[in-house]
GROMACS .gro file of C-alpha atoms in nm:
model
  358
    1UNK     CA    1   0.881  11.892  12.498
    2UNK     CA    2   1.078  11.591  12.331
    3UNK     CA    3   1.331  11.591  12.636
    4UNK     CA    4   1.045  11.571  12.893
    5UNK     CA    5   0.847  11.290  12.720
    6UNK     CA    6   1.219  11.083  12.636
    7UNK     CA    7   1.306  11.136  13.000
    8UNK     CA    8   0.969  10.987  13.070
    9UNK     CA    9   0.923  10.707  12.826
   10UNK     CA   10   1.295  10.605  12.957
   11UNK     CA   11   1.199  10.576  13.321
   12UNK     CA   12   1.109  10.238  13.361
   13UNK     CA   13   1.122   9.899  13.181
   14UNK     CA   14   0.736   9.884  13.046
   15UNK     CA   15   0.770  10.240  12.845
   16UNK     CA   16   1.067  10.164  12.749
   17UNK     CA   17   0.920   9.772  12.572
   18UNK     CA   18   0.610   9.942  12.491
   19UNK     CA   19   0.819  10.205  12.276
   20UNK     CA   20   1.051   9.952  12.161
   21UNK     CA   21   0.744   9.791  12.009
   22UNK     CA   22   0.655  10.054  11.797
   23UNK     CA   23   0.934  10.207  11.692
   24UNK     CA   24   1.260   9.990  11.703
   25UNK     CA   25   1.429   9.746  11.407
   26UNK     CA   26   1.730   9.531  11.354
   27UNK     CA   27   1.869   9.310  11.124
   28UNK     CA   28   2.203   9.151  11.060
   29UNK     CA   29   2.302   9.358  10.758
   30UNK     CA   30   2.336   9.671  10.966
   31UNK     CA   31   2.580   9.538  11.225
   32UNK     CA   32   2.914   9.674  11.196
   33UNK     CA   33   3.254   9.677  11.377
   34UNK     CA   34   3.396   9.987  11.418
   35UNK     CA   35   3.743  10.057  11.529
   36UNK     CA   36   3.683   9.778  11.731
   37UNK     CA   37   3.334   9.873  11.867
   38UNK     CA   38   3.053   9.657  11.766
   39UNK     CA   39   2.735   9.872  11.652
   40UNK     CA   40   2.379   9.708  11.634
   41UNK     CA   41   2.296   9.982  11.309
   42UNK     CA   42   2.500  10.289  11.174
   43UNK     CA   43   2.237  10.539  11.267
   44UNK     CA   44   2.291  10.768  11.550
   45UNK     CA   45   2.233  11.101  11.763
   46UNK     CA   46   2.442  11.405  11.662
   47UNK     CA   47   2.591  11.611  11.934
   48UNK     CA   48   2.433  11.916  12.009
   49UNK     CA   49   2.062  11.758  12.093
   50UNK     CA   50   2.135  11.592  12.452
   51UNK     CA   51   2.342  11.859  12.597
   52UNK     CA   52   2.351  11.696  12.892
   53UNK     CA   53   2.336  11.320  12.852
   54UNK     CA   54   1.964  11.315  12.971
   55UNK     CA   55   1.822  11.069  12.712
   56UNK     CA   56   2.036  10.789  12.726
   57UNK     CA   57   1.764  10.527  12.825
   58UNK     CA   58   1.528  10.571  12.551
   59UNK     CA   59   1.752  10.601  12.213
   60UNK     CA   60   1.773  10.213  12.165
   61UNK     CA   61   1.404  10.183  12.217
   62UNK     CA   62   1.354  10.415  11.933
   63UNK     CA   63   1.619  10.249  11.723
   64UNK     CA   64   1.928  10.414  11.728
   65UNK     CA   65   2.259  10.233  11.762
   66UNK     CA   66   2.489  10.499  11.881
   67UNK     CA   67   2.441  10.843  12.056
   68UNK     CA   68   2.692  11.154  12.057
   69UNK     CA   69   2.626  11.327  12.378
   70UNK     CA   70   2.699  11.700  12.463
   71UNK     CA   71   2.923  11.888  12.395
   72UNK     CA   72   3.029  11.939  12.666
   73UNK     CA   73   3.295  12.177  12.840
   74UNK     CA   74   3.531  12.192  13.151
   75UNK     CA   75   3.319  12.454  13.265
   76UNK     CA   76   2.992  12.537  13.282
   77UNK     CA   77   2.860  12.741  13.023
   78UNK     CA   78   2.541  12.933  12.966
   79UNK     CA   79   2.505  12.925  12.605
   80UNK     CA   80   2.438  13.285  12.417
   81UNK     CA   81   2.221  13.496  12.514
   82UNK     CA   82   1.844  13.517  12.369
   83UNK     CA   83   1.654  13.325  12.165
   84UNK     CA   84   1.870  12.993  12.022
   85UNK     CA   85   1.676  12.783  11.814
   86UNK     CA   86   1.465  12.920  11.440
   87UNK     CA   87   1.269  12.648  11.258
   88UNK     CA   88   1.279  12.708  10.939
   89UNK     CA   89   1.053  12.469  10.797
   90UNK     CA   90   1.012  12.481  10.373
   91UNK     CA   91   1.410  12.447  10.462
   92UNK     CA   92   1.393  12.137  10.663
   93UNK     CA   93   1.635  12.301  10.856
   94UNK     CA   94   1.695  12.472  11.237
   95UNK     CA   95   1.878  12.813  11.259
   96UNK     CA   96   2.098  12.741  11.619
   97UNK     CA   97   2.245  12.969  11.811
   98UNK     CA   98   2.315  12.787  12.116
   99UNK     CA   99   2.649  12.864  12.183
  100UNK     CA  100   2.778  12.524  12.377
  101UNK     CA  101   2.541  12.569  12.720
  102UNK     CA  102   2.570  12.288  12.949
  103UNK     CA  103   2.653  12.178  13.297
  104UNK     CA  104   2.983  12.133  13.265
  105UNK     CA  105   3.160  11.834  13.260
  106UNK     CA  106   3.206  11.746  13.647
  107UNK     CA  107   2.875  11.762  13.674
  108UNK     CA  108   2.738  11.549  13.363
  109UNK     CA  109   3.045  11.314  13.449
  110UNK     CA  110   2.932  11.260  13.813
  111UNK     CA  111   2.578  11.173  13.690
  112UNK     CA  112   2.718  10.951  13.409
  113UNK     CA  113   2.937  10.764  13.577
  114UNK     CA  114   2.739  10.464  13.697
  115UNK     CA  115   2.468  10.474  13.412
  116UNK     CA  116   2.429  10.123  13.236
  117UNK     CA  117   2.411  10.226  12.835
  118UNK     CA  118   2.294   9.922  12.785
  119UNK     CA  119   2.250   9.824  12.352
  120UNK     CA  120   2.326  10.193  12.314
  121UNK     CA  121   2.705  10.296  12.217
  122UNK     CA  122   2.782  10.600  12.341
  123UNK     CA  123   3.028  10.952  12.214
  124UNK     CA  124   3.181  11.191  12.407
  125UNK     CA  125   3.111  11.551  12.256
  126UNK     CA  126   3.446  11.751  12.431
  127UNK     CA  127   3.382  12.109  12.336
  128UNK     CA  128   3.625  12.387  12.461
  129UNK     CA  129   3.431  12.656  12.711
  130UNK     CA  130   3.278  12.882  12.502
  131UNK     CA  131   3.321  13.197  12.804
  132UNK     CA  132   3.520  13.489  12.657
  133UNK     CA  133   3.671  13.607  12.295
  134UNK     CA  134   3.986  13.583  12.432
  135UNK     CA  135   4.156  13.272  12.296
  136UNK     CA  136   4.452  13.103  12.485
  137UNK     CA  137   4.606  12.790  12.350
  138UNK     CA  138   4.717  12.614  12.673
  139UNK     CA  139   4.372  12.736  12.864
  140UNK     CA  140   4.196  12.583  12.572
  141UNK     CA  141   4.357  12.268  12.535
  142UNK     CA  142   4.346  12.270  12.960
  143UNK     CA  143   3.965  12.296  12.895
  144UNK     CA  144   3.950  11.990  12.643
  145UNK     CA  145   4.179  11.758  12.828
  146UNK     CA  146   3.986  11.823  13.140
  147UNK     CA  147   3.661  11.678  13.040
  148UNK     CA  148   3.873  11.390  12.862
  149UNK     CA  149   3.991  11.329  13.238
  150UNK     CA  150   3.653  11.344  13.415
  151UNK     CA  151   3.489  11.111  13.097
  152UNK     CA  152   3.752  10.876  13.092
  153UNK     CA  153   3.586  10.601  13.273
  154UNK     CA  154   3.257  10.687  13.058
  155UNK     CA  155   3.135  10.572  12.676
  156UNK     CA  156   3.267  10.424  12.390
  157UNK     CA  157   3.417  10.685  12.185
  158UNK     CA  158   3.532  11.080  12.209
  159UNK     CA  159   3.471  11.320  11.976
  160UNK     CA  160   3.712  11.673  11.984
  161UNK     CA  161   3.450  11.927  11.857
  162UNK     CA  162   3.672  12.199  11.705
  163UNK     CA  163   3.416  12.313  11.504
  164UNK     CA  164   3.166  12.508  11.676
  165UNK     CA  165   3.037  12.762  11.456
  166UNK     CA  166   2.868  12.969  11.753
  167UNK     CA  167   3.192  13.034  11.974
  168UNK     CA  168   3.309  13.351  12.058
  169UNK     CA  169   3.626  13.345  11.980
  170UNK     CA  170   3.598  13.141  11.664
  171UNK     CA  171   3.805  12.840  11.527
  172UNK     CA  172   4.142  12.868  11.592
  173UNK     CA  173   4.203  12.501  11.579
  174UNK     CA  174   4.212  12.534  11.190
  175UNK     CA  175   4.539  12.693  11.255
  176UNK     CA  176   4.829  12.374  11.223
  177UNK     CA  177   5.022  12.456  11.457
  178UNK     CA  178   4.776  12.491  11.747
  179UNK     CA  179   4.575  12.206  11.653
  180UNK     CA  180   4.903  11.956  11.657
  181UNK     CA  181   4.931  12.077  12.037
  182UNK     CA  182   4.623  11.991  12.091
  183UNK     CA  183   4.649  11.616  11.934
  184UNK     CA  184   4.949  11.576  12.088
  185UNK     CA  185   4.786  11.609  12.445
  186UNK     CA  186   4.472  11.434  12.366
  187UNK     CA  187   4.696  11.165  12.259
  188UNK     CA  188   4.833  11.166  12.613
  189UNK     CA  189   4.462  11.113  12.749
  190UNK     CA  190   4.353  10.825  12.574
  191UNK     CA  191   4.219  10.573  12.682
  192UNK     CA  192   4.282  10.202  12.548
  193UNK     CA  193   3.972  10.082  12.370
  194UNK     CA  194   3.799  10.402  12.299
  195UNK     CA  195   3.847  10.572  11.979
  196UNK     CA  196   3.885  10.955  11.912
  197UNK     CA  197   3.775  11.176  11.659
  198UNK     CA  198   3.791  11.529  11.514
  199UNK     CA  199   3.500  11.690  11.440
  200UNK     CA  200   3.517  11.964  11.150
  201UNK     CA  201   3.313  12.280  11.079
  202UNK     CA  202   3.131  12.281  10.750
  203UNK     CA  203   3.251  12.576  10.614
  204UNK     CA  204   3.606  12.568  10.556
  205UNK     CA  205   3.812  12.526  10.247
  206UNK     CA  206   3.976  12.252  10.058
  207UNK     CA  207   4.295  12.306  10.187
  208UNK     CA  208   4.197  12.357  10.561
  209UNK     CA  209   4.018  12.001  10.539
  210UNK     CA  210   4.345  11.871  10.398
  211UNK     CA  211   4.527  12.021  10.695
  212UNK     CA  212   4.336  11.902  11.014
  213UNK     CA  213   4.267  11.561  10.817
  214UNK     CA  214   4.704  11.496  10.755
  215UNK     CA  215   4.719  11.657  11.153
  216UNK     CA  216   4.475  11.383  11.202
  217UNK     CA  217   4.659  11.080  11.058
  218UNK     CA  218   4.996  11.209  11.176
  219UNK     CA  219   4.899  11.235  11.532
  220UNK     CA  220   4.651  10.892  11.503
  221UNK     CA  221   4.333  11.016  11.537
  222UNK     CA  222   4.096  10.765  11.435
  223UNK     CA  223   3.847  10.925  11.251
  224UNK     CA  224   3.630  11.282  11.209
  225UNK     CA  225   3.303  11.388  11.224
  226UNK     CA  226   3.187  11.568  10.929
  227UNK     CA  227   3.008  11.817  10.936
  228UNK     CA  228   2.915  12.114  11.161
  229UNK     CA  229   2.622  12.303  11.079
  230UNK     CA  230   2.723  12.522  10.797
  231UNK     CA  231   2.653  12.910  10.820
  232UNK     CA  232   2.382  13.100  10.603
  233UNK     CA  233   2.722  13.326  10.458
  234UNK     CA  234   2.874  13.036  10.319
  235UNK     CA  235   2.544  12.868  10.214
  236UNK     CA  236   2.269  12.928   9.995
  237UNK     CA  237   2.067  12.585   9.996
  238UNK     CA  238   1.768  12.707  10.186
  239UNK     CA  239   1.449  12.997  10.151
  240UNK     CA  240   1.579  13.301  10.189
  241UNK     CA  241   1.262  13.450  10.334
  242UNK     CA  242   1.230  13.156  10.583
  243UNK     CA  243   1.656  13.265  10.722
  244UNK     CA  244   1.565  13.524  11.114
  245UNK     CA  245   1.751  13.830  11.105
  246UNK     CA  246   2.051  13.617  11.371
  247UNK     CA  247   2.340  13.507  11.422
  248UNK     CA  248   2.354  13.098  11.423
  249UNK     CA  249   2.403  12.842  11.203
  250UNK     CA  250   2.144  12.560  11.042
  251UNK     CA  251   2.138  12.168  11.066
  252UNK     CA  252   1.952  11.940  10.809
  253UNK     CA  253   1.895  12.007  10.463
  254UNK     CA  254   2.101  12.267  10.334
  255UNK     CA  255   2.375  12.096  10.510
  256UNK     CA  256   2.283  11.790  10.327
  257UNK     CA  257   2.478  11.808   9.971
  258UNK     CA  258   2.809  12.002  10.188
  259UNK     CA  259   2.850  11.728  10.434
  260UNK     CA  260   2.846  11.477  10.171
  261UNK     CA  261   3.091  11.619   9.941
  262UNK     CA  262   3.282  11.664  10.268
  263UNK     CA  263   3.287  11.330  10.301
  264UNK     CA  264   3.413  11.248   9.945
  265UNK     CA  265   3.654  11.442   9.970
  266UNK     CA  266   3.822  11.351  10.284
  267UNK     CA  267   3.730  10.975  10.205
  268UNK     CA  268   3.998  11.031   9.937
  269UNK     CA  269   4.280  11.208  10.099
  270UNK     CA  270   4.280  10.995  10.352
  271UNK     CA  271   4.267  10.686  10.140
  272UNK     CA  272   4.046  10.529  10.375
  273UNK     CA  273   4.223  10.538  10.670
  274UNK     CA  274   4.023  10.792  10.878
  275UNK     CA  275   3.687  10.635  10.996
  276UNK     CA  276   3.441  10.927  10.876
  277UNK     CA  277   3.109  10.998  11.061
  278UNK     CA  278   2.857  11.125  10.843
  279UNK     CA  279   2.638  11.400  10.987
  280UNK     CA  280   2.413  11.641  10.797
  281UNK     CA  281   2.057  11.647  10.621
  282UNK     CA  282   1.986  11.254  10.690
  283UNK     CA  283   1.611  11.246  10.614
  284UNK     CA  284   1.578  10.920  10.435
  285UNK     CA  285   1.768  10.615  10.410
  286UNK     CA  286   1.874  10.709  10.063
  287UNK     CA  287   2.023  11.007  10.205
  288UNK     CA  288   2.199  10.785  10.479
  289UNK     CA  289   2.294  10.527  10.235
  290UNK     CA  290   2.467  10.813   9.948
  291UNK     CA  291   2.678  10.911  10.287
  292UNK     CA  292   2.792  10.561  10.370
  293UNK     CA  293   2.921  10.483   9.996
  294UNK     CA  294   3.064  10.771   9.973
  295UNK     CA  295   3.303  10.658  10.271
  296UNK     CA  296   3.141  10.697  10.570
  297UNK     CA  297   3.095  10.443  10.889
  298UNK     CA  298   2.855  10.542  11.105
  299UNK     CA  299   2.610  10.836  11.075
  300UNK     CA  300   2.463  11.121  11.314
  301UNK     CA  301   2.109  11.275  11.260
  302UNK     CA  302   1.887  11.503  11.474
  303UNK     CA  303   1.658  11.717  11.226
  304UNK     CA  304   1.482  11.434  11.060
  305UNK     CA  305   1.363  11.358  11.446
  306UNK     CA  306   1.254  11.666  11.496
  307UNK     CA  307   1.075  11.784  11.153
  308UNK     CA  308   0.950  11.405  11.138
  309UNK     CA  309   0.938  11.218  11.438
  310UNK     CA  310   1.106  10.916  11.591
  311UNK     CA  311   0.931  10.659  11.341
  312UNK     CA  312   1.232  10.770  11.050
  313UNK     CA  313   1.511  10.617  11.260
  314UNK     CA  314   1.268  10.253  11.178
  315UNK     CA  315   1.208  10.367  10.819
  316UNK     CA  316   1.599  10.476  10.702
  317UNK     CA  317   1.754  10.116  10.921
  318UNK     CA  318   1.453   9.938  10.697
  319UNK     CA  319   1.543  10.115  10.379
  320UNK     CA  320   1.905  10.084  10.456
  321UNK     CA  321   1.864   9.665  10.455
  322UNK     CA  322   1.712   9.704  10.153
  323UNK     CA  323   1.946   9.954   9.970
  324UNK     CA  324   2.219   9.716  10.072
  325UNK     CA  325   1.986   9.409   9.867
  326UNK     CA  326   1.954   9.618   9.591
  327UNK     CA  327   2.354   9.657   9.549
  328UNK     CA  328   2.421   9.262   9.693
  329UNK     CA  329   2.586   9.352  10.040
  330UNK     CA  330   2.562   9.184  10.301
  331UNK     CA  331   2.641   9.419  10.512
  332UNK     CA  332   2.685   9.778  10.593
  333UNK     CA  333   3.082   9.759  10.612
  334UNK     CA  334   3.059   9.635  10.238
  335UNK     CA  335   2.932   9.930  10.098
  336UNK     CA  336   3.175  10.189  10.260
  337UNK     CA  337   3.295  10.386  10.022
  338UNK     CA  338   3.184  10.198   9.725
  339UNK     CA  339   3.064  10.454   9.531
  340UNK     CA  340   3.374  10.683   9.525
  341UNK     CA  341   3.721  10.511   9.447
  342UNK     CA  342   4.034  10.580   9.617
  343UNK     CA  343   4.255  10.768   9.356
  344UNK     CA  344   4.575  10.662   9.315
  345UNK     CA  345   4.859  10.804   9.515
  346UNK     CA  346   5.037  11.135   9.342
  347UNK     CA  347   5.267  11.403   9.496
  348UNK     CA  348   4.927  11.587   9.545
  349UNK     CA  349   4.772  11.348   9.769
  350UNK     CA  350   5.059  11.166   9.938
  351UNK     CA  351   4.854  11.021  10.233
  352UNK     CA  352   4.901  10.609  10.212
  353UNK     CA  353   4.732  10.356  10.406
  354UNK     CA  354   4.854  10.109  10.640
  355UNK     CA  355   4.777   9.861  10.350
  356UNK     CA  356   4.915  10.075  10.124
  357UNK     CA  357   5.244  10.128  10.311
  358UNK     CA  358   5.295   9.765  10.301
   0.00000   0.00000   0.00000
């Protein structure tokens, strides 16, 4: 329904003002710079919504200042079979089981590749092909540096989504060794300008997070995406009655209080240096604003627009401007991090900034 009426209400210049009208907002105090990309707010679209970059035209009209789109694959993929998507609303959460369906990435890139984005910054979702059990490293990394090829010419930013908790054949990018060859040879597709980042499941431990995020500053990523959505196994923040007997994995609120903590803690190892963005149980701009000062950039929500409408993007940029009052910033890059100081170096935690290094 949403993707019919967004498809619609981006068609033409006088929906698009009209919806501008009601439901867009700026102000100074949310501009940013980003790894050298200039966003209008923090608040954007999470992967996983626009599977196939349909929507572009009508997310600045309703206020957002950045859009993840896809993922998508270098093949086509169906997605699992059956039903994919459980509302489970006392949760505030969706139960998906989507399982990476979309066009494929010479077709999205082909219909991409002259579209005018306009105020709206735009992420590349690169997912791996989620078409057998069987997992081959070179086939896998073939996959992901194939849609890096076809998108190069297309958005602002990538994002490596190694994280899909609805695959097949799992995560095997968790594993050091094959996720260094698979840095190394994104590393030989970037493109000058654009940023990349990692994005990491929700449900892994301490020292997995500590892995990928040193692979991540060794090979110069420049950032991650945290988190996933986290699994019902690993999570017990929602109604128990409200959880279908599936497979899947939820977004929203009981991803809220992981996701931040996720982004604590890799705020810290990383002293810093990794530009985080914050994704998970975003209903309110107090929620937003406890994930930016805890180190994160830019943010990614898609629940609170579906359990509340498009009028929240309006209400958490508002309540972010005056959040940032309350705490005298001027600005959104001010309060980074500000609530959760950068320990001090030890054998534990060896990872130094650039500053630091100096």
């Amino acid at each position: 329904m949403f993707k019919r009426v967004g498809v619609f209400l981006g068609s033409n210049f006088l929906t698009r003002l009209l919806t501008s009208m009601l439901f867009n907002y700026g102000h100074k105090s949310l501009k940013s710079t980003v790894d050298g990309i200039e966003y209008r707010n923090p608040l954007g679209l999470s992967a996983g919504f626009d599977k196939d970059g349909e929507l572009t035209k009508i997310y600045p009209s309703i206020g957002f200042g950045l859009a993840e789109l896809g993922s998508f694959t270098g093949e086509v993929c169906p997605g699992n079979p059956g039903k994919r998507l459980f509302r489970m609303v006392k949760s505030k959460s969706i139960l998906v089981w989507y399982g990476l369906n979309n066009q494929g990435a010479e077709t999205i890139s082909k219909r991409l590749k002259d579209v005018d984005f306009g105020k709206l910054k735009v992420g590349i979702n690169a997912a791996k092909s989620n078409l057998t059990s069987e997992f081959d490293l070179q086939d896998s990394i073939d996959d992901y540096t194939k849609t890096l090829s076809l998108f190069k010419d297309i958005g602002d930013y990538y994002t490596i989504n190694i994280s899909c908790p609805n695959t097949q054949d799992g995560e095997p990018f968790v594993i050091k060794e094959n996720l260094d060859a698979l840095l190394i040879a994104v590393n030989a597709h970037r493109v000058a300008g654009r940023p990349i980042y990692v994005k990491l499941a929700a449900d892994i431990s301490n020292d997995e997070i500590n892995t990928i995020v040193d692979a991540c500053i060794e090979h110069q990523m420049d950032g991650v995406v945290l988190t996933n959505l986290a699994k019902p196994s690993h999570n017990k923040e929602f109604i128990e009655a409200e959880l279908p007997y599936h497979k899947g994995a939820m977004s929203g609120l009981p991803l809220q209080r992981i996701s931040t903590n996720v982004i604590r803690h890799v705020y810290r190892r990383s002293r810093g240096k990794l530009t985080i963005i914050g994704v998970g149980g975003i209903f309110t701009a107090k929620d937003a604003y406890e994930k930016i000062t805890s180190g994160a950039s830019l943010l990614h929500m898609i629940s609170a627009l579906i359990f509340d409408g498009p009028q929240s993007i309006n209400e958490i940029n508002r309540g972010l401007v005056k959040l940032l009052k309350a705490d005298g910033f001027s600005s959104i890059e001010e309060a980074i991090g500000s609530r959760n100081p950068l320990p001090k170096l030890t054998p534990e935690n060896p990872v130094a900034t650039k500053q630091d290094a100096a």
